[in-house]
Coordinates of C-alpha atoms in Angstrom, one line a residue:
Chain A
M1 CA -63.1 41.6 -5.0
W2 CA -61.6 39.1 -7.4
K3 CA -64.7 36.9 -7.0
W4 CA -66.8 39.9 -7.9
L5 CA -64.7 40.8 -10.9
H6 CA -64.2 37.3 -12.2
P7 CA -67.4 36.9 -14.2
Y8 CA -66.6 40.0 -16.2
A9 CA -63.5 38.2 -17.7
N10 CA -66.0 36.1 -19.7
P11 CA -66.6 37.7 -23.1
E12 CA -70.3 36.9 -23.1
V13 CA -71.0 38.4 -19.7
S14 CA -69.0 41.5 -20.5
Y15 CA -70.7 41.9 -23.9
H16 CA -74.1 42.0 -22.3
F17 CA -72.8 44.2 -19.5
T18 CA -71.5 46.7 -22.0
N19 CA -74.8 46.5 -23.8
K20 CA -76.7 47.3 -20.7
L21 CA -74.3 50.0 -19.7
L22 CA -74.4 51.9 -23.0
P23 CA -77.8 53.7 -22.8
W24 CA -77.0 55.0 -19.3
L25 CA -73.6 56.2 -20.3
S26 CA -75.0 57.8 -23.5
A27 CA -77.6 59.6 -21.5
L28 CA -75.1 60.9 -19.0
T29 CA -72.8 62.0 -21.8
A30 CA -75.6 63.9 -23.5
I31 CA -76.5 65.7 -20.2
F32 CA -73.0 66.6 -19.2
L33 CA -71.8 67.5 -22.7
S34 CA -74.8 69.7 -23.6
I35 CA -74.7 71.5 -20.3
G36 CA -71.0 72.0 -20.5
L37 CA -70.9 73.2 -24.1
V38 CA -73.8 75.6 -23.8
W39 CA -72.3 77.0 -20.6
A40 CA -68.9 77.3 -22.2
L41 CA -70.2 78.9 -25.4
L42 CA -72.9 81.2 -24.1
F43 CA -72.5 81.9 -20.4
A44 CA -68.9 81.6 -19.5
P45 CA -67.2 85.0 -19.3
A46 CA -64.6 86.0 -22.0
D47 CA -61.0 86.0 -20.9
Y48 CA -59.8 89.5 -20.1
Q49 CA -56.7 89.0 -22.3
Q50 CA -57.8 86.5 -24.9
G51 CA -61.4 87.5 -25.3
H52 CA -63.8 85.0 -26.7
S53 CA -61.1 82.9 -28.3
F54 CA -60.7 81.5 -24.8
R55 CA -63.7 79.3 -25.5
I56 CA -61.5 77.0 -27.5
F57 CA -59.9 76.1 -24.1
Y58 CA -63.1 74.2 -23.2
I59 CA -62.4 71.7 -26.0
H60 CA -58.6 71.8 -26.3
V61 CA -57.6 71.0 -22.7
P62 CA -60.0 68.1 -22.2
A63 CA -59.0 66.7 -25.6
A64 CA -55.3 67.0 -24.9
S65 CA -55.4 65.5 -21.4
L66 CA -57.8 62.7 -22.5
S67 CA -55.5 61.9 -25.5
M68 CA -52.6 61.2 -23.0
G69 CA -54.9 59.5 -20.5
I70 CA -56.2 57.1 -23.2
Y71 CA -52.6 56.1 -24.1
V72 CA -51.8 55.3 -20.5
A73 CA -55.1 53.3 -20.3
M74 CA -54.2 51.5 -23.5
A75 CA -50.7 50.7 -22.1
I76 CA -52.2 49.3 -18.9
A77 CA -54.6 47.1 -20.9
A78 CA -51.7 46.0 -23.1
F79 CA -49.7 45.1 -20.1
I80 CA -52.6 43.1 -18.6
S81 CA -53.2 41.2 -21.8
L82 CA -49.5 40.4 -22.2
V83 CA -48.9 39.3 -18.6
W84 CA -52.2 37.6 -17.7
Q85 CA -53.2 36.7 -21.3
L86 CA -56.6 38.2 -20.8
K87 CA -58.2 38.4 -24.2
L88 CA -60.7 41.1 -23.1
A89 CA -57.9 43.5 -22.1
D90 CA -56.6 43.0 -25.6
A91 CA -60.0 43.9 -27.1
S92 CA -60.2 47.0 -25.0
A93 CA -56.7 48.1 -26.0
A94 CA -57.8 47.7 -29.6
A95 CA -60.9 49.7 -29.0
M96 CA -59.0 52.5 -27.4
A97 CA -56.4 53.2 -30.1
P98 CA -58.7 55.0 -32.7
V99 CA -60.4 57.0 -30.0
G100 CA -57.1 58.2 -28.6
A101 CA -55.9 59.1 -32.1
A102 CA -59.1 61.1 -32.7
F103 CA -58.7 63.1 -29.5
T104 CA -55.1 63.8 -30.3
A105 CA -56.1 65.1 -33.7
I106 CA -58.7 67.3 -32.1
A107 CA -56.2 68.6 -29.6
L108 CA -53.8 69.5 -32.4
I109 CA -56.5 71.2 -34.6
T110 CA -57.9 73.2 -31.7
G111 CA -54.4 74.0 -30.6
A112 CA -53.6 75.4 -34.1
A113 CA -56.9 77.3 -34.2
W114 CA -56.1 78.8 -30.8
G115 CA -52.5 79.5 -31.7
K116 CA -53.4 81.6 -34.8
P117 CA -55.1 84.5 -33.0
M118 CA -52.9 84.2 -29.9
W119 CA -49.4 83.6 -31.3
G120 CA -50.0 84.8 -34.9
T121 CA -49.2 81.4 -36.5
W122 CA -51.1 78.2 -37.0
W123 CA -48.2 76.1 -36.0
I124 CA -45.4 76.7 -33.6
W125 CA -42.8 74.2 -32.6
D126 CA -43.9 74.5 -29.0
A127 CA -42.9 71.6 -26.8
R128 CA -46.5 70.6 -25.9
L129 CA -47.7 70.8 -29.5
T130 CA -44.7 68.9 -30.7
S131 CA -45.1 66.1 -28.2
E132 CA -48.8 65.9 -29.0
L133 CA -47.9 65.5 -32.7
I134 CA -45.5 62.7 -31.8
L135 CA -48.2 61.1 -29.7
L136 CA -50.4 61.1 -32.8
F137 CA -47.7 59.3 -34.7
L138 CA -47.5 56.7 -32.0
Y139 CA -51.2 56.2 -32.1
L140 CA -51.2 55.9 -35.9
G141 CA -48.4 53.3 -35.6
V142 CA -50.4 51.2 -33.2
I143 CA -53.5 51.4 -35.4
A144 CA -51.5 50.5 -38.5
L145 CA -50.0 47.5 -36.8
H146 CA -53.5 46.4 -35.7
N147 CA -54.6 46.6 -39.4
A148 CA -51.6 44.9 -40.7
F149 CA -52.3 41.5 -39.1
E150 CA -55.1 39.2 -40.4
D151 CA -55.4 37.5 -37.0
K152 CA -57.0 39.8 -34.5
N153 CA -55.3 38.1 -31.5
L154 CA -51.9 38.3 -33.0
A155 CA -52.5 41.9 -33.9
G156 CA -53.5 42.7 -30.4
K157 CA -50.3 41.1 -29.0
A158 CA -48.0 42.9 -31.5
A159 CA -49.8 46.2 -30.9
G160 CA -49.5 45.6 -27.2
I161 CA -45.8 45.3 -27.3
L162 CA -45.6 48.5 -29.4
T163 CA -47.8 50.3 -26.9
L164 CA -45.6 49.3 -24.0
V165 CA -42.4 50.4 -25.9
G166 CA -44.2 53.6 -26.6
V167 CA -45.2 54.2 -23.1
V168 CA -41.6 53.8 -21.9
N169 CA -40.6 56.3 -24.6
I170 CA -43.2 58.9 -24.0
P171 CA -41.6 60.5 -21.0
I172 CA -38.3 60.5 -22.7
I173 CA -39.7 62.0 -25.9
K174 CA -41.6 64.6 -23.9
Y175 CA -38.6 65.6 -21.9
S176 CA -36.3 65.7 -24.9
V177 CA -38.8 67.8 -26.9
E178 CA -39.1 70.2 -24.0
W179 CA -35.4 70.5 -23.7
W180 CA -35.0 70.9 -27.4
N181 CA -37.6 73.6 -27.4
T182 CA -36.1 75.7 -24.7
L183 CA -32.7 75.3 -26.3
H184 CA -33.7 76.5 -29.7
Q185 CA -36.5 78.9 -29.1
G186 CA -35.8 80.6 -25.9
S187 CA -39.0 81.5 -24.1
T188 CA -40.8 83.2 -27.0
V189 CA -44.0 81.4 -26.0
S190 CA -45.1 82.6 -22.7
K191 CA -47.2 80.2 -20.8
L192 CA -50.8 81.1 -21.4
G193 CA -52.0 83.0 -18.5
K194 CA -53.4 80.6 -16.0
P195 CA -53.8 82.7 -12.8
S196 CA -56.1 80.4 -10.8
M197 CA -59.2 80.2 -13.0
S198 CA -62.2 81.9 -11.7
L199 CA -65.2 79.8 -10.7
D200 CA -67.5 80.8 -13.5
M201 CA -64.8 79.5 -15.9
L202 CA -64.0 76.4 -13.9
W203 CA -67.5 75.0 -13.7
P204 CA -68.2 74.9 -17.4
F205 CA -64.7 73.4 -17.8
I206 CA -65.5 70.6 -15.3
F207 CA -68.7 69.9 -17.1
C208 CA -67.0 69.8 -20.5
F209 CA -64.2 67.6 -19.1
I210 CA -66.6 65.1 -17.6
G211 CA -68.7 65.2 -20.7
F212 CA -65.8 64.4 -23.0
A213 CA -64.5 61.7 -20.7
L214 CA -68.0 60.1 -20.7
L215 CA -68.0 60.4 -24.5
V216 CA -64.7 58.5 -24.6
A217 CA -66.2 55.8 -22.4
V218 CA -69.2 55.5 -24.8
I219 CA -67.2 55.2 -27.9
I220 CA -64.8 52.7 -26.3
C221 CA -67.8 50.7 -25.2
L222 CA -69.2 50.7 -28.7
R223 CA -65.9 49.6 -30.2
F224 CA -65.2 47.1 -27.4
R225 CA -68.5 45.4 -28.2
N226 CA -67.5 45.0 -31.8
E227 CA -64.0 43.7 -30.9
I228 CA -65.5 41.1 -28.6
L229 CA -67.9 39.9 -31.4
A230 CA -65.1 39.8 -34.0
R231 CA -62.8 37.9 -31.7
N232 CA -65.3 35.3 -30.6
S233 CA -67.1 34.8 -34.0
I234 CA -67.0 31.0 -33.7
R235 CA -68.4 30.8 -30.2
P236 CA -72.0 29.4 -29.9
W237 CA -73.3 32.4 -28.0
V238 CA -72.2 34.7 -30.7
R239 CA -73.8 32.5 -33.3
E240 CA -77.0 32.4 -31.3
L241 CA -77.0 36.2 -30.9
I242 CA -76.5 36.7 -34.6
Q243 CA -79.3 34.2 -35.4
K244 CA -81.6 36.2 -33.2
N245 CA -80.4 39.5 -34.7
T246 CA -80.9 38.4 -38.4
V247 CA -84.3 37.0 -37.6
N248 CA -85.4 40.3 -36.1
N249 CA -84.1 42.2 -39.1
T250 CA -85.9 40.1 -41.7
Chain B
M1 CA -29.3 28.6 -52.6
T2 CA -25.9 27.5 -51.2
L3 CA -26.0 30.5 -49.0
K4 CA -29.3 29.6 -47.6
A5 CA -28.1 26.1 -47.0
Q6 CA -25.1 27.5 -45.3
S7 CA -27.1 29.7 -43.0
T8 CA -29.5 27.0 -41.9
Q9 CA -26.5 24.7 -41.5
E10 CA -24.8 27.1 -39.2
T11 CA -28.0 27.5 -37.2
E12 CA -28.1 23.8 -36.8
N13 CA -24.5 24.0 -35.6
L14 CA -25.6 26.5 -33.1
T15 CA -28.4 24.3 -31.8
A16 CA -26.1 21.3 -31.8
T17 CA -23.4 23.1 -29.8
I18 CA -25.9 24.3 -27.4
D19 CA -27.2 20.8 -27.0
N20 CA -23.7 19.6 -26.4
S21 CA -23.0 22.2 -23.8
M22 CA -26.2 21.2 -22.0
I23 CA -25.0 17.7 -21.8
G24 CA -21.5 18.8 -20.8
D25 CA -20.0 17.8 -17.5
T26 CA -20.5 20.6 -14.9
A27 CA -23.7 22.4 -15.6
Q28 CA -22.8 25.8 -14.2
S29 CA -19.4 26.4 -15.8
S30 CA -20.4 25.2 -19.2
Q31 CA -23.6 27.3 -19.0
Q32 CA -21.5 30.3 -18.3
L33 CA -19.3 29.5 -21.2
S34 CA -22.0 28.6 -23.6
Y35 CA -23.7 32.1 -23.2
R36 CA -20.6 33.7 -24.7
H37 CA -20.2 30.8 -27.1
A38 CA -23.8 31.2 -28.4
F39 CA -23.3 35.0 -28.7
M40 CA -20.2 34.5 -30.7
L41 CA -21.7 31.9 -32.9
V42 CA -24.7 34.0 -33.9
L43 CA -22.5 37.0 -34.4
K44 CA -20.1 35.1 -36.6
R45 CA -22.9 33.6 -38.6
D46 CA -24.5 36.9 -39.3
L47 CA -21.2 38.5 -40.2
T48 CA -20.5 35.7 -42.6
I49 CA -23.8 36.1 -44.3
A50 CA -23.3 39.8 -44.6
M51 CA -19.9 39.3 -46.1
R52 CA -21.4 37.2 -48.8
H53 CA -24.1 39.8 -49.5
K54 CA -21.8 42.8 -49.8
D55 CA -24.5 44.9 -51.4
D56 CA -26.4 44.8 -48.2
I57 CA -23.6 46.7 -46.5
I58 CA -22.9 49.0 -49.4
N59 CA -26.4 50.0 -50.4
P60 CA -27.5 51.7 -47.2
L61 CA -24.1 53.5 -47.1
L62 CA -24.6 54.7 -50.7
F63 CA -28.1 55.8 -49.7
F64 CA -26.6 57.8 -46.8
V65 CA -24.1 59.5 -49.1
I66 CA -26.7 60.3 -51.7
V67 CA -29.2 61.7 -49.3
V68 CA -26.6 64.0 -47.7
T69 CA -25.4 65.2 -51.1
L70 CA -29.0 66.0 -52.1
F71 CA -29.4 68.6 -49.4
P72 CA -26.8 71.1 -50.7
L73 CA -28.4 70.8 -54.1
G74 CA -31.8 71.6 -52.6
I75 CA -30.8 74.3 -50.2
G76 CA -27.9 76.0 -51.9
P77 CA -24.1 76.0 -51.7
E78 CA -23.6 78.7 -49.0
A79 CA -21.1 77.4 -46.5
Q80 CA -22.7 79.2 -43.6
T81 CA -26.2 77.7 -44.1
L82 CA -24.8 74.3 -44.7
S83 CA -22.6 74.3 -41.6
R84 CA -25.7 75.4 -39.6
I85 CA -27.8 72.5 -40.7
A86 CA -25.0 69.9 -41.2
P87 CA -25.6 68.0 -37.9
G88 CA -29.3 67.7 -38.6
I89 CA -28.8 66.5 -42.1
I90 CA -26.2 63.9 -41.2
W91 CA -28.2 62.5 -38.4
V92 CA -31.5 62.4 -40.3
A93 CA -29.7 60.7 -43.2
A94 CA -28.2 58.2 -40.7
L95 CA -31.7 57.5 -39.3
L96 CA -33.0 56.8 -42.7
A97 CA -30.1 54.7 -43.7
T98 CA -30.4 52.6 -40.6
L99 CA -34.1 52.2 -41.2
L100 CA -33.4 51.0 -44.8
S101 CA -31.0 48.3 -43.5
L102 CA -33.2 47.2 -40.7
D103 CA -35.4 44.9 -42.8
R104 CA -32.5 42.5 -43.2
L105 CA -32.1 42.0 -39.5
F106 CA -34.7 39.2 -39.2
K107 CA -36.4 38.9 -42.6
S108 CA -34.1 36.4 -44.4
D109 CA -33.9 34.3 -41.2
H110 CA -37.6 34.3 -40.9
L111 CA -38.0 33.3 -44.6
D112 CA -35.6 30.3 -44.4
G113 CA -36.8 29.2 -41.0
S114 CA -33.6 29.6 -39.1
L115 CA -35.3 32.3 -36.9
E116 CA -37.7 29.7 -35.6
Q117 CA -34.9 27.3 -34.8
M118 CA -33.2 30.0 -32.9
L119 CA -36.3 30.7 -30.8
L120 CA -36.6 27.0 -30.2
S121 CA -33.0 26.6 -28.9
P122 CA -32.7 26.3 -25.2
H123 CA -30.7 29.5 -24.9
P124 CA -32.3 32.7 -23.7
I125 CA -33.5 34.7 -26.7
F126 CA -31.9 37.8 -25.0
I127 CA -28.4 36.6 -25.9
L128 CA -29.2 35.6 -29.5
V129 CA -31.1 38.7 -30.2
L130 CA -28.4 40.8 -28.7
A131 CA -25.8 39.1 -31.0
K132 CA -28.0 39.7 -34.0
I133 CA -28.4 43.4 -33.2
F134 CA -24.7 43.7 -32.5
A135 CA -23.9 42.2 -35.9
H136 CA -26.4 44.6 -37.5
W137 CA -24.6 47.5 -35.9
L138 CA -21.2 46.3 -37.0
I139 CA -22.5 45.9 -40.6
T140 CA -24.4 49.2 -40.9
G141 CA -23.6 51.5 -37.9
L142 CA -19.9 51.2 -38.1
P143 CA -19.5 52.1 -41.8
L144 CA -21.8 55.1 -41.2
I145 CA -19.5 56.3 -38.5
L146 CA -16.5 55.8 -40.7
I147 CA -17.9 57.7 -43.6
A148 CA -19.6 60.5 -41.7
P149 CA -16.5 62.7 -41.3
L150 CA -16.1 62.8 -45.1
L151 CA -19.7 64.0 -45.5
A152 CA -19.2 66.5 -42.7
V153 CA -16.4 68.0 -44.8
L154 CA -18.8 68.3 -47.8
L155 CA -21.3 70.1 -45.5
H156 CA -18.7 72.5 -44.0
L157 CA -19.3 71.2 -40.5
N158 CA -17.7 73.4 -37.9
E159 CA -14.2 72.1 -37.2
Q160 CA -14.8 71.9 -33.5
S161 CA -17.7 69.5 -33.8
Y162 CA -16.0 66.6 -35.5
T163 CA -15.3 64.8 -32.2
A164 CA -18.8 65.4 -31.1
L165 CA -20.2 64.1 -34.4
L166 CA -18.2 60.9 -34.1
L167 CA -19.0 60.4 -30.4
T168 CA -22.7 60.9 -30.8
L169 CA -22.7 58.5 -33.8
L170 CA -20.8 56.0 -31.8
L171 CA -23.2 56.1 -28.9
G172 CA -26.4 56.8 -31.0
T173 CA -26.3 54.3 -33.8
P174 CA -26.5 51.3 -31.5
V175 CA -29.6 52.9 -30.0
L176 CA -31.0 53.1 -33.6
S177 CA -30.2 49.4 -34.2
L178 CA -31.7 48.3 -30.8
L179 CA -35.0 50.3 -31.1
G180 CA -35.2 49.4 -34.8
A181 CA -34.9 45.7 -33.9
V182 CA -38.2 46.0 -31.9
G183 CA -40.0 47.4 -35.0
V184 CA -38.5 44.7 -37.3
A185 CA -39.4 42.0 -34.9
L186 CA -43.0 43.2 -34.8
T187 CA -43.3 43.5 -38.6
V188 CA -41.3 40.5 -39.7
G189 CA -44.4 38.3 -40.2
I190 CA -46.2 40.9 -42.3
K191 CA -45.8 40.8 -46.1
K192 CA -45.6 44.6 -46.7
G193 CA -43.8 45.6 -43.5
G194 CA -41.4 48.2 -45.0
V195 CA -43.5 51.3 -44.8
L196 CA -45.2 50.2 -41.5
L197 CA -41.7 49.7 -40.0
S198 CA -40.8 53.4 -40.6
L199 CA -44.1 54.5 -39.1
L200 CA -43.4 52.4 -36.0
V201 CA -39.8 53.2 -35.5
L202 CA -39.2 56.8 -36.5
P203 CA -41.1 58.4 -33.6
L204 CA -39.0 56.4 -31.2
Y205 CA -35.8 57.8 -32.8
I206 CA -36.7 61.4 -31.9
P207 CA -34.9 61.7 -28.6
V208 CA -31.6 60.4 -30.1
L209 CA -31.9 62.8 -32.9
I210 CA -32.6 65.8 -30.6
F211 CA -29.7 65.1 -28.2
A212 CA -27.2 64.1 -30.8
T213 CA -27.7 67.2 -33.0
S214 CA -27.8 69.5 -29.9
A215 CA -24.5 68.0 -28.8
I216 CA -22.9 68.7 -32.1
D217 CA -24.4 72.3 -32.1
T218 CA -23.0 72.9 -28.6
A219 CA -19.6 71.6 -29.7
A220 CA -19.6 74.1 -32.6
L221 CA -20.0 76.9 -30.0
G222 CA -17.0 75.6 -28.1
L223 CA -19.1 74.7 -25.1
P224 CA -19.0 71.4 -23.2
Y225 CA -21.4 68.8 -24.5
S226 CA -20.9 66.1 -22.0
G227 CA -24.4 66.4 -20.7
Q228 CA -26.0 65.5 -24.0
L229 CA -23.5 62.6 -24.4
A230 CA -24.4 61.4 -21.0
I231 CA -28.1 61.4 -22.0
I232 CA -27.4 59.5 -25.2
A233 CA -25.3 57.0 -23.2
A234 CA -28.3 56.6 -20.8
L235 CA -30.6 56.0 -23.8
F236 CA -28.0 53.5 -25.1
F237 CA -27.9 51.5 -21.8
G238 CA -31.6 51.8 -21.3
S239 CA -32.4 50.4 -24.7
L240 CA -29.6 47.8 -24.4
T241 CA -31.2 46.3 -21.3
L242 CA -34.9 46.7 -22.3
A243 CA -35.0 46.3 -26.1
P244 CA -33.9 42.7 -26.4
F245 CA -36.8 41.6 -24.1
A246 CA -39.2 43.5 -26.3
V247 CA -37.6 42.0 -29.4
G248 CA -37.9 38.5 -28.0
A249 CA -41.6 38.9 -27.1
A250 CA -42.3 40.5 -30.5
L251 CA -40.5 37.6 -32.3
K252 CA -42.6 35.1 -30.5
V253 CA -45.7 36.9 -31.6
S254 CA -44.8 37.3 -35.2
T255 CA -43.4 33.8 -35.8
N256 CA -46.4 31.9 -34.4
Chain C
M1 CA -75.6 85.3 -21.1
Q2 CA -72.5 86.9 -22.6
F3 CA -73.9 87.9 -26.0
N4 CA -76.6 90.4 -26.9
N5 CA -77.8 88.9 -30.1
F6 CA -77.1 86.0 -32.4
S7 CA -74.7 87.7 -34.8
D8 CA -72.6 88.7 -31.8
F9 CA -72.6 85.0 -30.8
I10 CA -71.4 84.0 -34.2
N11 CA -68.8 86.7 -34.3
M12 CA -67.3 85.8 -30.9
G13 CA -65.7 89.2 -30.6
G14 CA -63.7 88.8 -33.8
Y15 CA -62.5 85.3 -33.0
G16 CA -65.5 83.6 -34.6
F17 CA -63.6 81.8 -37.3
Y18 CA -61.1 80.2 -34.9
V19 CA -63.7 79.3 -32.3
W20 CA -66.1 77.8 -34.8
L21 CA -63.3 76.0 -36.6
S22 CA -62.2 74.3 -33.5
F23 CA -65.7 73.4 -32.3
G24 CA -66.7 72.3 -35.8
A25 CA -63.6 70.2 -36.3
A26 CA -64.1 68.5 -32.9
A27 CA -67.8 67.9 -33.6
L28 CA -67.0 66.5 -37.1
I29 CA -64.3 64.1 -35.9
L30 CA -66.3 62.9 -32.9
T31 CA -69.5 62.3 -34.9
L32 CA -67.6 60.4 -37.6
L33 CA -65.9 58.3 -35.0
L34 CA -69.2 57.7 -33.2
I35 CA -71.0 56.8 -36.4
S36 CA -68.3 54.4 -37.6
S37 CA -68.1 52.8 -34.2
K38 CA -71.9 52.3 -34.1
A39 CA -72.0 51.0 -37.7
G40 CA -69.2 48.7 -36.9
H41 CA -71.5 46.6 -34.8
Q42 CA -73.9 45.8 -37.6
Q43 CA -70.9 45.2 -39.9
V44 CA -69.4 42.7 -37.6
I45 CA -72.7 40.9 -37.3
T46 CA -73.4 40.7 -41.0
K47 CA -69.8 39.5 -41.5
I48 CA -70.2 36.7 -39.1
A49 CA -73.7 35.9 -40.4
K50 CA -72.3 35.6 -43.9
R51 CA -69.5 33.4 -42.8
K52 CA -72.0 31.3 -40.9
K53 CA -74.2 31.0 -44.0
R54 CA -71.3 29.9 -46.1
E55 CA -70.3 27.3 -43.5
D56 CA -73.8 26.0 -43.3
K57 CA -74.0 25.7 -47.1
L58 CA -70.7 23.8 -47.1
R59 CA -71.9 21.5 -44.4
Q60 CA -75.2 20.9 -46.3
A61 CA -73.3 20.1 -49.5
K62 CA -71.2 17.7 -47.6
D63 CA -74.2 16.0 -46.0
L64 CA -75.9 15.8 -49.4
R65 CA -72.8 14.2 -50.9
K66 CA -72.6 11.7 -48.1
Q67 CA -76.2 10.8 -48.5
Q68 CA -75.8 10.3 -52.3
N69 CA -72.8 8.2 -51.7
E70 CA -74.7 6.0 -49.4
Q71 CA -77.6 5.7 -51.8
N72 CA -75.3 4.8 -54.6
K73 CA -73.7 2.2 -52.4
T74 CA -77.0 0.6 -51.4
A75 CA -78.1 0.7 -55.0
L76 CA -74.8 -0.9 -56.1
N77 CA -75.2 -3.6 -53.4
E78 CA -78.7 -4.3 -54.6
V79 CA -77.5 -4.7 -58.1
I80 CA -74.7 -7.0 -57.0
E81 CA -77.1 -9.1 -55.0

């Protein structure tokens, strides 16, 4: 397996591989996301308690779980880049941070928009919402650290350390927020009714989830490509590529 | 200027003594001794520098006092409201005061080059970093703990919670110094690291804040708060073992 | 199909504002991110191209100066001879 993986550690190979992968990924994303969203908005039944506001669920839940998943992926990439000094892992971690922050923001906004009709307020210091907000702060810290360094490689290493410190802290933060919440609020917020979802709700959800996950992959690929170019700007293959590109343009 | 010379000279002393100990007769016993020796040397050096810069100790403390006095002015003088929010105010002010003083932990050493010398010394960075963090806590954490009861009086803190306040501060402020050191180590090479530092470090402080204030609140009700204290102690030992490694790695990144 | 007509669909059983707010916010954020990521590629390329141009110019100037120096030297040598 290592022999098979080895060529992809080369920036040039993985740049071209990403380029080849992108159209396929984009097409799949378009298919899944359009099917999922149309199904979720038009055909999925309304919830018997929450009515049509339940349709927010089809964005909120994928965004929330992807926002955490991306952080874990970023931490794994940071770990790989710190331990094995793999430059590409560094580039992919840098590519993931803004995507994760965007999905965390979406999860927060949709959560607020769902909370207003359901709980009567835009914001509630609910454990899950609060830890999502803190996750957003962690993402913004990583992005800010990335931007603070001139040298991209140094920035990647520093942000990697911060990501790892954050990933150790996330369970602690989540647990402490949950504990704080139950202590201060009692159980005013009943868990949103999740009695084993019916199939005609589950299918559009699966489509939406896969669609959003693919969209994450597409955006990360786009950013990963840029990061590779920016980090390898003095390599001959990049110079050649740019020569070709500028000739084509003029 | 003389101070700078002094600090670099002491660092040289440190490296010199470390070199001596390496040459010393039996390797194992002198190695054992020199760990403690190095720790004490760094600690003494940092404390001496702090003693010459007394405003570095006093300013965060003054900030702490002023922030706490601002709250009654903003909220109103009712004793009941104040005693309800006193733990939160004291702890948030302590977080901010620690944050304000963190910059000093590595910045001046980085500027005069003694930090690089330290990293180049044959000793594990773990020990040196730990000594620096301990010195920072002695300079900023300890005065905070000493002055906190006074501010608690101003905020009408419930009489039953004074011990809890002191115990949580005693266990919690080292965590603040340890976690903060990671943030400082990451931003020490950046010119405008101050605001960035708060963005990096404050989210990591949330668990300490939650458990400390909840311990004080529980104490006010006359209930046992040993559970919260145990969790803060766990946070303390966890960060004591893990943070110096992160600080060492971060310092290597930012000084290169 | 859960809705009888278009205005029903927009109304979402009274929850229209919230539903369309969340879908709209998500769409806005994601398109902005997608566009900026896509535009980043061209930005990086033009940045590197610019740097390359500057480096080429510097190199050319250096070569030119070297040539002139050499010419001057040969001219001087001829004069001396």
